[in-house]
Amino acid sequence: MTRPSPGRHLLSVADLGADGIDEVMRLADTFVEVGRRPIPKVPALRGKTIVSTFFEDSTRTRLSFETAAKRLSADVMTFTGSSSSLNKGESLRDTVLTIEAMGADCFVVRHACAGVPAQVAGWLAEVGRASVVNAGDGAHEHPTQALLDCFTISRERQRRFGHRPRRPAVLSGLQVAIVGDIRHSRVARSDVLAFAALGAAVTLVAPPTLLPPSLEGWPVEVSQDVDTVVAKSDVVYLLRLQNERMTEQYLPTLREYTATYGLTAQRARLLGPSALVMHPGPMRRGIEIAAEVADSASSVITAQVASGVAVRMAVLYLLLGSGAPIGA
Ligand code: CP
């Protein structure tokens, strides 16, 4: 088992394995309880400094990490690439080492290019012991999204249906469909690794143009028959068409895409009574998911966002904590 620990990084779900994912989820349960307190704060990371370094737009991940860090009593620095001295020609390496020199203990890194968080970890290793958390790099990975997705599925099945998971394979026996733009999705890559590690059977549903050029080594089935897959799935996970990463035209028309692959209100009638509908956000209502489906009882999209804070508290605590009790 590998898991986040002081001086370490979370760059990929593959860094964790089933036991590591389960450890994050167990700790996140504790932090959900902390979040319900009148003062939702513990002193666990007092004296630590966490810097959110976002070189690409974000709403959920950035605010979630910053909230998580504050609830752990860490100091938070916020760096925004678009308003930084990068615009004056400073290199990314010099930018990172400049922030490190101010005493950062952990860099939460989002970048449009795959591999940048790993590169940042390499630069930091030359000068100290700061940790790096990958907050989404290009079409590569988004590990904390996958962790919060596993946590949400497990908790919602327990809360709604009294399902008590076997550990660590908490998704054992579940059929999970990931539907949409797999090709450009870092969420899909991390989710496939995490869902499969926890025992789920994963089916990718996408037009051939929106699948990766090779799926060799991916522990998945592939289908274009969305109706059949939706009807048999315990979880239907929709993905946005990621226009910002598309370099050519992958679809004839948006209307055709919605009709063929979208979770329309009509198609959602095929869902089983205990099926969960998920989306990492940002979602485009009326394209990959109908507005009434996003707001329906099957949808756990808001629960995903709420889980994100507790799960990121767990990740930061495991990376930076002293090993002492979390605290009251
Ligand atoms: N799910 C996700 O990464 O959302 P943001 O781009 O808003 O952070």
mmCIF file of C-alpha atoms and ligand atoms in Angstrom:
data_model
loop_
_atom_site.group_PDB
_atom_site.id
_atom_site.type_symbol
_atom_site.label_atom_id
_atom_site.label_comp_id
_atom_site.label_asym_id
_atom_site.label_seq_id
_atom_site.Cartn_x
_atom_site.Cartn_y
_atom_site.Cartn_z
ATOM 1 C CA MET A 1 0.000 0.000 0.000
ATOM 2 C CA THR A 2 1.161 3.507 -0.689
ATOM 3 C CA ARG A 3 -0.626 6.482 0.725
ATOM 4 C CA PRO A 4 -0.051 10.197 1.168
ATOM 5 C CA SER A 5 2.451 10.854 3.943
ATOM 6 C CA PRO A 6 4.637 13.808 4.998
ATOM 7 C CA GLY A 7 6.973 14.903 2.232
ATOM 8 C CA ARG A 8 4.966 12.920 -0.290
ATOM 9 C CA HIS A 9 2.666 13.768 -3.137
ATOM 10 C CA LEU A 10 -0.710 12.785 -4.556
ATOM 11 C CA LEU A 11 -0.204 12.881 -8.305
ATOM 12 C CA SER A 12 -2.283 9.898 -9.437
ATOM 13 C CA VAL A 13 -4.891 7.518 -8.067
ATOM 14 C CA ALA A 14 -2.308 4.846 -8.840
ATOM 15 C CA ASP A 15 -0.261 6.279 -5.910
ATOM 16 C CA LEU A 16 -2.907 4.967 -3.507
ATOM 17 C CA GLY A 17 -4.256 1.513 -4.359
ATOM 18 C CA ALA A 18 -7.459 0.175 -2.768
ATOM 19 C CA ASP A 19 -6.144 0.382 0.800
ATOM 20 C CA GLY A 20 -4.935 3.949 0.322
ATOM 21 C CA ILE A 21 -8.273 5.033 -1.159
ATOM 22 C CA ASP A 22 -10.082 3.345 1.708
ATOM 23 C CA GLU A 23 -7.873 5.100 4.246
ATOM 24 C CA VAL A 24 -8.751 8.484 2.723
ATOM 25 C CA MET A 25 -12.454 7.552 2.780
ATOM 26 C CA ARG A 26 -12.385 6.431 6.420
ATOM 27 C CA LEU A 27 -10.711 9.672 7.458
ATOM 28 C CA ALA A 28 -13.136 11.703 5.313
ATOM 29 C CA ASP A 29 -16.005 10.190 7.348
ATOM 30 C CA THR A 30 -14.469 11.815 10.429
ATOM 31 C CA PHE A 31 -14.146 15.140 8.649
ATOM 32 C CA VAL A 32 -17.792 15.064 7.562
ATOM 33 C CA GLU A 33 -18.579 15.037 11.274
ATOM 34 C CA VAL A 34 -16.216 17.991 11.832
ATOM 35 C CA GLY A 35 -18.042 19.897 9.086
ATOM 36 C CA ARG A 36 -21.331 19.549 10.993
ATOM 37 C CA ARG A 37 -19.995 21.215 14.142
ATOM 38 C CA PRO A 38 -21.005 24.819 14.992
ATOM 39 C CA ILE A 39 -17.345 25.736 14.482
ATOM 40 C CA PRO A 40 -16.253 23.310 11.731
ATOM 41 C CA LYS A 41 -12.560 23.538 12.433
ATOM 42 C CA VAL A 42 -9.771 21.420 13.969
ATOM 43 C CA PRO A 43 -6.175 22.470 14.769
ATOM 44 C CA ALA A 44 -4.617 19.539 12.913
ATOM 45 C CA LEU A 45 -2.559 21.566 10.420
ATOM 46 C CA ARG A 46 -1.910 24.675 12.510
ATOM 47 C CA GLY A 47 1.429 26.154 11.423
ATOM 48 C CA LYS A 48 1.308 24.569 7.952
ATOM 49 C CA THR A 49 0.984 26.662 4.801
ATOM 50 C CA ILE A 50 -0.920 25.389 1.803
ATOM 51 C CA VAL A 51 -0.749 27.248 -1.488
ATOM 52 C CA SER A 52 -3.400 26.802 -4.154
ATOM 53 C CA THR A 53 -1.656 27.265 -7.492
ATOM 54 C CA PHE A 54 -4.234 27.285 -10.262
ATOM 55 C CA PHE A 55 -3.092 27.900 -13.824
ATOM 56 C CA GLU A 56 -6.464 26.867 -15.242
ATOM 57 C CA ASP A 57 -10.023 27.877 -14.329
ATOM 58 C CA SER A 58 -11.782 26.166 -11.442
ATOM 59 C CA THR A 59 -14.741 26.734 -9.153
ATOM 60 C CA ARG A 60 -15.233 23.513 -7.170
ATOM 61 C CA THR A 61 -11.698 22.175 -6.751
ATOM 62 C CA ARG A 62 -10.092 25.449 -5.780
ATOM 63 C CA LEU A 63 -12.735 26.536 -3.263
ATOM 64 C CA SER A 64 -12.970 23.013 -1.893
ATOM 65 C CA PHE A 65 -9.216 22.740 -1.246
ATOM 66 C CA GLU A 66 -9.091 26.213 0.282
ATOM 67 C CA THR A 67 -12.050 25.423 2.563
ATOM 68 C CA ALA A 68 -10.484 22.091 3.512
ATOM 69 C CA ALA A 69 -7.171 23.752 4.394
ATOM 70 C CA LYS A 70 -8.885 26.422 6.503
ATOM 71 C CA ARG A 71 -10.965 23.831 8.370
ATOM 72 C CA LEU A 72 -7.685 22.132 9.288
ATOM 73 C CA SER A 73 -6.366 25.509 10.571
ATOM 74 C CA ALA A 74 -3.646 25.716 7.912
ATOM 75 C CA ASP A 75 -2.602 29.070 6.458
ATOM 76 C CA VAL A 76 -3.701 29.395 2.840
ATOM 77 C CA MET A 77 -1.931 31.249 0.049
ATOM 78 C CA THR A 78 -3.749 31.748 -3.225
ATOM 79 C CA PHE A 79 -1.854 32.012 -6.485
ATOM 80 C CA THR A 80 -3.554 32.745 -9.785
ATOM 81 C CA GLY A 81 -1.446 32.211 -12.884
ATOM 82 C CA SER A 82 -3.318 34.780 -14.972
ATOM 83 C CA SER A 83 -2.512 37.658 -12.576
ATOM 84 C CA SER A 84 1.055 36.632 -11.708
ATOM 85 C CA SER A 85 4.555 37.566 -12.847
ATOM 86 C CA LEU A 86 4.370 34.678 -15.318
ATOM 87 C CA ASN A 87 2.906 37.413 -17.522
ATOM 88 C CA LYS A 88 6.237 39.283 -17.234
ATOM 89 C CA GLY A 89 8.200 36.283 -18.462
ATOM 90 C CA GLU A 90 9.040 34.522 -15.191
ATOM 91 C CA SER A 91 9.362 30.772 -15.658
ATOM 92 C CA LEU A 92 7.090 28.248 -13.977
ATOM 93 C CA ARG A 93 10.083 26.757 -12.132
ATOM 94 C CA ASP A 94 11.153 30.154 -10.743
ATOM 95 C CA THR A 95 7.543 30.861 -9.793
ATOM 96 C CA VAL A 96 7.292 27.589 -7.854
ATOM 97 C CA LEU A 97 10.632 28.055 -6.105
ATOM 98 C CA THR A 98 9.702 31.637 -5.217
ATOM 99 C CA ILE A 99 6.529 30.450 -3.488
ATOM 100 C CA GLU A 100 8.442 27.614 -1.775
ATOM 101 C CA ALA A 101 10.912 30.148 -0.399
ATOM 102 C CA MET A 102 8.009 31.843 1.416
ATOM 103 C CA GLY A 103 7.512 28.641 3.406
ATOM 104 C CA ALA A 104 4.814 26.673 1.588
ATOM 105 C CA ASP A 105 4.386 23.107 2.871
ATOM 106 C CA CYS A 106 2.000 21.945 0.168
ATOM 107 C CA PHE A 107 1.251 22.983 -3.403
ATOM 108 C CA VAL A 108 -2.195 22.207 -4.785
ATOM 109 C CA VAL A 109 -1.579 22.397 -8.531
ATOM 110 C CA ARG A 110 -3.974 22.640 -11.453
ATOM 111 C CA HIS A 111 -2.619 23.130 -14.963
ATOM 112 C CA ALA A 112 -3.900 22.678 -18.511
ATOM 113 C CA CYS A 113 -0.817 20.592 -19.364
ATOM 114 C CA ALA A 114 -0.550 16.960 -18.302
ATOM 115 C CA GLY A 115 2.465 16.293 -16.096
ATOM 116 C CA VAL A 116 2.926 19.749 -14.557
ATOM 117 C CA PRO A 117 2.168 18.645 -10.950
ATOM 118 C CA ALA A 118 4.804 15.890 -11.305
ATOM 119 C CA GLN A 119 7.230 18.450 -12.710
ATOM 120 C CA VAL A 120 6.531 20.776 -9.762
ATOM 121 C CA ALA A 121 7.155 17.866 -7.362
ATOM 122 C CA GLY A 122 10.507 17.295 -9.059
ATOM 123 C CA TRP A 123 11.554 20.942 -8.682
ATOM 124 C CA LEU A 124 10.468 21.024 -5.038
ATOM 125 C CA ALA A 125 12.425 17.854 -4.272
ATOM 126 C CA GLU A 126 15.596 19.755 -5.256
ATOM 127 C CA VAL A 127 15.082 22.318 -2.467
ATOM 128 C CA GLY A 128 12.953 20.829 0.320
ATOM 129 C CA ARG A 129 10.108 18.591 1.352
ATOM 130 C CA ALA A 130 6.960 20.385 0.220
ATOM 131 C CA SER A 131 4.138 18.121 -0.956
ATOM 132 C CA VAL A 132 2.202 18.394 -4.199
ATOM 133 C CA VAL A 133 -1.430 17.507 -4.806
ATOM 134 C CA ASN A 134 -2.562 17.183 -8.393
ATOM 135 C CA ALA A 135 -5.772 19.230 -8.682
ATOM 136 C CA GLY A 136 -6.215 18.310 -12.351
ATOM 137 C CA ASP A 137 -3.561 18.269 -15.086
ATOM 138 C CA GLY A 138 -4.706 18.460 -18.687
ATOM 139 C CA ALA A 139 -6.401 15.242 -19.776
ATOM 140 C CA HIS A 140 -4.185 13.189 -17.449
ATOM 141 C CA GLU A 141 -5.646 12.863 -13.928
ATOM 142 C CA HIS A 142 -7.757 14.470 -11.218
ATOM 143 C CA PRO A 143 -7.172 12.148 -8.266
ATOM 144 C CA THR A 144 -9.116 14.003 -5.570
ATOM 145 C CA GLN A 145 -12.174 14.095 -7.851
ATOM 146 C CA ALA A 146 -11.994 10.302 -8.066
ATOM 147 C CA LEU A 147 -11.606 9.991 -4.294
ATOM 148 C CA LEU A 148 -14.628 12.169 -3.638
ATOM 149 C CA ASP A 149 -16.606 10.237 -6.248
ATOM 150 C CA CYS A 150 -15.864 6.894 -4.531
ATOM 151 C CA PHE A 151 -16.711 8.444 -1.170
ATOM 152 C CA THR A 152 -20.000 9.851 -2.493
ATOM 153 C CA ILE A 153 -21.112 6.545 -4.023
ATOM 154 C CA SER A 154 -20.327 4.632 -0.847
ATOM 155 C CA ARG A 155 -21.990 7.145 1.498
ATOM 156 C CA GLU A 156 -25.073 7.707 -0.650
ATOM 157 C CA ARG A 157 -25.694 3.964 -1.056
ATOM 158 C CA GLN A 158 -25.343 3.584 2.698
ATOM 159 C CA ARG A 159 -27.589 6.586 3.467
ATOM 160 C CA ARG A 160 -30.279 5.794 0.888
ATOM 161 C CA PHE A 161 -30.392 2.008 0.832
ATOM 162 C CA GLY A 162 -28.645 0.916 4.046
ATOM 163 C CA HIS A 163 -25.910 -0.722 1.982
ATOM 164 C CA ARG A 164 -22.960 -1.586 4.225
ATOM 165 C CA PRO A 165 -19.828 -1.830 2.086
ATOM 166 C CA ARG A 166 -17.130 -4.471 2.396
ATOM 167 C CA ARG A 167 -13.752 -2.836 2.883
ATOM 168 C CA PRO A 168 -11.588 -1.936 1.096
ATOM 169 C CA ALA A 169 -13.537 -3.032 -2.023
ATOM 170 C CA VAL A 170 -16.430 -0.704 -1.193
ATOM 171 C CA LEU A 171 -17.719 -0.626 -4.790
ATOM 172 C CA SER A 172 -17.581 -4.388 -5.207
ATOM 173 C CA GLY A 173 -20.310 -5.723 -7.494
ATOM 174 C CA LEU A 174 -21.372 -2.299 -8.776
ATOM 175 C CA GLN A 175 -21.854 -1.513 -12.465
ATOM 176 C CA VAL A 176 -20.602 2.001 -13.221
ATOM 177 C CA ALA A 177 -21.142 3.688 -16.592
ATOM 178 C CA ILE A 178 -19.019 6.708 -17.544
ATOM 179 C CA VAL A 179 -20.721 8.494 -20.416
ATOM 180 C CA GLY A 180 -19.396 11.303 -22.604
ATOM 181 C CA ASP A 181 -16.094 12.843 -23.600
ATOM 182 C CA ILE A 182 -13.696 10.215 -22.227
ATOM 183 C CA ARG A 183 -10.934 11.229 -24.636
ATOM 184 C CA HIS A 184 -10.289 14.630 -23.044
ATOM 185 C CA SER A 185 -11.271 13.723 -19.485
ATOM 186 C CA ARG A 186 -8.801 13.553 -16.602
ATOM 187 C CA VAL A 187 -11.763 12.688 -14.365
ATOM 188 C CA ALA A 188 -12.475 9.574 -16.434
ATOM 189 C CA ARG A 189 -8.853 8.411 -16.143
ATOM 190 C CA SER A 190 -8.747 8.831 -12.362
ATOM 191 C CA ASP A 191 -12.265 7.459 -11.865
ATOM 192 C CA VAL A 192 -11.564 4.321 -13.901
ATOM 193 C CA LEU A 193 -8.489 3.604 -11.759
ATOM 194 C CA ALA A 194 -10.331 4.245 -8.501
ATOM 195 C CA PHE A 195 -13.613 2.506 -9.354
ATOM 196 C CA ALA A 196 -11.803 -0.577 -10.645
ATOM 197 C CA ALA A 197 -9.473 -0.650 -7.611
ATOM 198 C CA LEU A 198 -12.534 -0.710 -5.352
ATOM 199 C CA GLY A 199 -14.163 -3.573 -7.249
ATOM 200 C CA ALA A 200 -16.626 -1.888 -9.632
ATOM 201 C CA ALA A 201 -17.157 -3.010 -13.238
ATOM 202 C CA VAL A 202 -16.761 0.077 -15.430
ATOM 203 C CA THR A 203 -18.320 0.604 -18.872
ATOM 204 C CA LEU A 204 -17.317 3.577 -21.004
ATOM 205 C CA VAL A 205 -20.013 4.923 -23.292
ATOM 206 C CA ALA A 206 -18.956 7.448 -25.921
ATOM 207 C CA PRO A 207 -18.903 8.029 -29.651
ATOM 208 C CA PRO A 208 -15.729 6.430 -31.077
ATOM 209 C CA THR A 209 -14.258 9.884 -31.723
ATOM 210 C CA LEU A 210 -14.485 10.720 -28.019
ATOM 211 C CA LEU A 211 -12.684 7.611 -26.795
ATOM 212 C CA PRO A 212 -8.899 7.673 -26.241
ATOM 213 C CA PRO A 213 -6.902 6.451 -29.266
ATOM 214 C CA SER A 214 -5.935 3.367 -27.219
ATOM 215 C CA LEU A 215 -7.671 1.744 -24.267
ATOM 216 C CA GLU A 216 -4.981 -0.870 -23.795
ATOM 217 C CA GLY A 217 -4.617 -1.615 -20.109
ATOM 218 C CA TRP A 218 -7.834 0.161 -19.126
ATOM 219 C CA PRO A 219 -9.948 -2.176 -16.931
ATOM 220 C CA VAL A 220 -13.182 -1.300 -18.769
ATOM 221 C CA GLU A 221 -15.815 -2.460 -21.217
ATOM 222 C CA VAL A 222 -16.806 -0.118 -24.042
ATOM 223 C CA SER A 223 -20.271 0.364 -25.495
ATOM 224 C CA GLN A 224 -22.147 2.710 -27.791
ATOM 225 C CA ASP A 225 -25.521 1.377 -26.618
ATOM 226 C CA VAL A 226 -26.315 3.987 -23.999
ATOM 227 C CA ASP A 227 -29.892 2.818 -23.335
ATOM 228 C CA THR A 228 -28.840 -0.736 -22.443
ATOM 229 C CA VAL A 229 -25.965 0.462 -20.281
ATOM 230 C CA VAL A 230 -28.064 3.074 -18.442
ATOM 231 C CA ALA A 231 -30.729 0.466 -17.670
ATOM 232 C CA LYS A 232 -28.268 -1.925 -15.998
ATOM 233 C CA SER A 233 -26.003 0.552 -14.192
ATOM 234 C CA ASP A 234 -25.875 1.326 -10.480
ATOM 235 C CA VAL A 235 -24.079 4.584 -11.245
ATOM 236 C CA VAL A 236 -24.332 6.701 -14.399
ATOM 237 C CA TYR A 237 -21.516 9.246 -14.475
ATOM 238 C CA LEU A 238 -21.871 11.995 -17.094
ATOM 239 C CA LEU A 239 -18.967 13.971 -18.512
ATOM 240 C CA ARG A 240 -18.963 17.377 -20.171
ATOM 241 C CA LEU A 241 -17.749 17.841 -23.742
ATOM 242 C CA GLN A 242 -14.422 19.531 -23.053
ATOM 243 C CA ASN A 243 -14.269 22.044 -25.863
ATOM 244 C CA GLU A 244 -11.214 23.727 -24.340
ATOM 245 C CA ARG A 245 -9.157 20.581 -25.053
ATOM 246 C CA MET A 246 -10.591 19.776 -28.494
ATOM 247 C CA THR A 247 -8.304 20.450 -31.422
ATOM 248 C CA GLU A 248 -10.692 19.329 -34.167
ATOM 249 C CA GLN A 249 -14.369 18.641 -34.689
ATOM 250 C CA TYR A 250 -15.319 15.391 -32.978
ATOM 251 C CA LEU A 251 -19.106 15.491 -33.401
ATOM 252 C CA PRO A 252 -21.463 16.267 -36.276
ATOM 253 C CA THR A 253 -23.812 18.354 -34.098
ATOM 254 C CA LEU A 254 -24.469 18.963 -30.420
ATOM 255 C CA ARG A 255 -28.154 18.133 -30.888
ATOM 256 C CA GLU A 256 -27.247 14.698 -32.275
ATOM 257 C CA TYR A 257 -24.829 14.109 -29.399
ATOM 258 C CA THR A 258 -27.515 14.911 -26.827
ATOM 259 C CA ALA A 259 -30.037 12.683 -28.565
ATOM 260 C CA THR A 260 -27.597 9.757 -28.808
ATOM 261 C CA TYR A 261 -25.519 10.021 -25.612
ATOM 262 C CA GLY A 262 -27.126 12.614 -23.325
ATOM 263 C CA LEU A 263 -29.001 11.608 -20.175
ATOM 264 C CA THR A 264 -32.261 13.110 -21.376
ATOM 265 C CA ALA A 265 -35.406 13.008 -19.247
ATOM 266 C CA GLN A 266 -36.743 10.229 -21.468
ATOM 267 C CA ARG A 267 -33.561 8.135 -21.186
ATOM 268 C CA ALA A 268 -33.429 8.687 -17.417
ATOM 269 C CA ARG A 269 -36.685 6.682 -17.138
ATOM 270 C CA LEU A 270 -34.522 3.615 -17.865
ATOM 271 C CA LEU A 271 -32.570 4.119 -14.618
ATOM 272 C CA GLY A 272 -33.088 1.527 -11.909
ATOM 273 C CA PRO A 273 -34.714 2.618 -8.617
ATOM 274 C CA SER A 274 -31.382 2.665 -6.764
ATOM 275 C CA ALA A 275 -29.249 4.113 -9.567
ATOM 276 C CA LEU A 276 -27.188 7.219 -8.823
ATOM 277 C CA VAL A 277 -26.547 9.986 -11.366
ATOM 278 C CA MET A 278 -23.206 11.782 -11.058
ATOM 279 C CA HIS A 279 -21.304 14.579 -12.765
ATOM 280 C CA PRO A 280 -17.987 16.175 -11.718
ATOM 281 C CA GLY A 281 -19.101 19.637 -12.849
ATOM 282 C CA PRO A 282 -19.143 22.057 -14.419
ATOM 283 C CA MET A 283 -22.182 20.596 -16.155
ATOM 284 C CA ARG A 284 -23.928 21.931 -19.225
ATOM 285 C CA ARG A 285 -27.614 21.416 -18.650
ATOM 286 C CA GLY A 286 -29.454 20.353 -21.772
ATOM 287 C CA ILE A 287 -26.340 18.870 -23.441
ATOM 288 C CA GLU A 288 -24.885 15.875 -21.561
ATOM 289 C CA ILE A 289 -27.598 15.946 -18.883
ATOM 290 C CA ALA A 290 -31.141 17.281 -18.836
ATOM 291 C CA ALA A 291 -31.834 19.931 -16.207
ATOM 292 C CA GLU A 292 -34.629 17.848 -14.626
ATOM 293 C CA VAL A 293 -32.298 14.833 -14.354
ATOM 294 C CA ALA A 294 -29.565 16.920 -12.717
ATOM 295 C CA ASP A 295 -32.142 18.081 -10.150
ATOM 296 C CA SER A 296 -33.852 14.694 -9.717
ATOM 297 C CA ALA A 297 -33.805 12.410 -6.667
ATOM 298 C CA SER A 298 -31.315 10.109 -8.421
ATOM 299 C CA SER A 299 -28.770 12.906 -8.744
ATOM 300 C CA VAL A 300 -25.950 13.117 -6.175
ATOM 301 C CA ILE A 301 -24.151 15.966 -7.904
ATOM 302 C CA THR A 302 -24.479 18.338 -4.935
ATOM 303 C CA ALA A 303 -23.424 15.552 -2.562
ATOM 304 C CA GLN A 304 -20.261 15.153 -4.653
ATOM 305 C CA VAL A 305 -19.390 18.806 -4.040
ATOM 306 C CA ALA A 306 -20.063 18.487 -0.308
ATOM 307 C CA SER A 307 -17.951 15.315 -0.102
ATOM 308 C CA GLY A 308 -15.092 17.155 -1.779
ATOM 309 C CA VAL A 309 -14.310 19.255 1.289
ATOM 310 C CA ALA A 310 -14.107 16.276 3.675
ATOM 311 C CA VAL A 311 -12.115 14.177 1.216
ATOM 312 C CA ARG A 312 -9.612 16.987 0.578
ATOM 313 C CA MET A 313 -9.281 17.536 4.331
ATOM 314 C CA ALA A 314 -8.377 13.847 4.580
ATOM 315 C CA VAL A 315 -5.798 14.095 1.782
ATOM 316 C CA LEU A 316 -4.162 17.219 3.237
ATOM 317 C CA TYR A 317 -4.127 15.692 6.715
ATOM 318 C CA LEU A 318 -2.506 12.472 5.486
ATOM 319 C CA LEU A 319 0.114 14.415 3.533
ATOM 320 C CA LEU A 320 0.943 17.036 6.143
ATOM 321 C CA GLY A 321 -0.339 15.839 9.500
ATOM 322 C CA SER A 322 1.975 14.933 12.330
ATOM 323 C CA GLY A 323 0.323 11.603 12.994
ATOM 324 C CA ALA A 324 -1.148 13.067 16.207
ATOM 325 C CA PRO A 325 -4.920 12.813 16.811
ATOM 326 C CA ILE A 326 -6.969 15.102 14.578
ATOM 327 C CA GLY A 327 -8.095 17.124 17.598
ATOM 328 C CA ALA A 328 -11.351 18.368 18.998
HETATM 329 N N1 CP B 1 -14.820 19.043 -10.988
HETATM 330 C C1 CP B 1 -13.965 20.061 -11.163
HETATM 331 O O1 CP B 1 -12.753 19.866 -11.251
HETATM 332 O O2 CP B 1 -14.558 21.295 -11.209
HETATM 333 P P1 CP B 1 -13.752 22.674 -11.324
HETATM 334 O O3 CP B 1 -13.137 22.731 -12.697
HETATM 335 O O4 CP B 1 -14.796 23.738 -11.118
HETATM 336 O O5 CP B 1 -12.706 22.685 -10.247
#
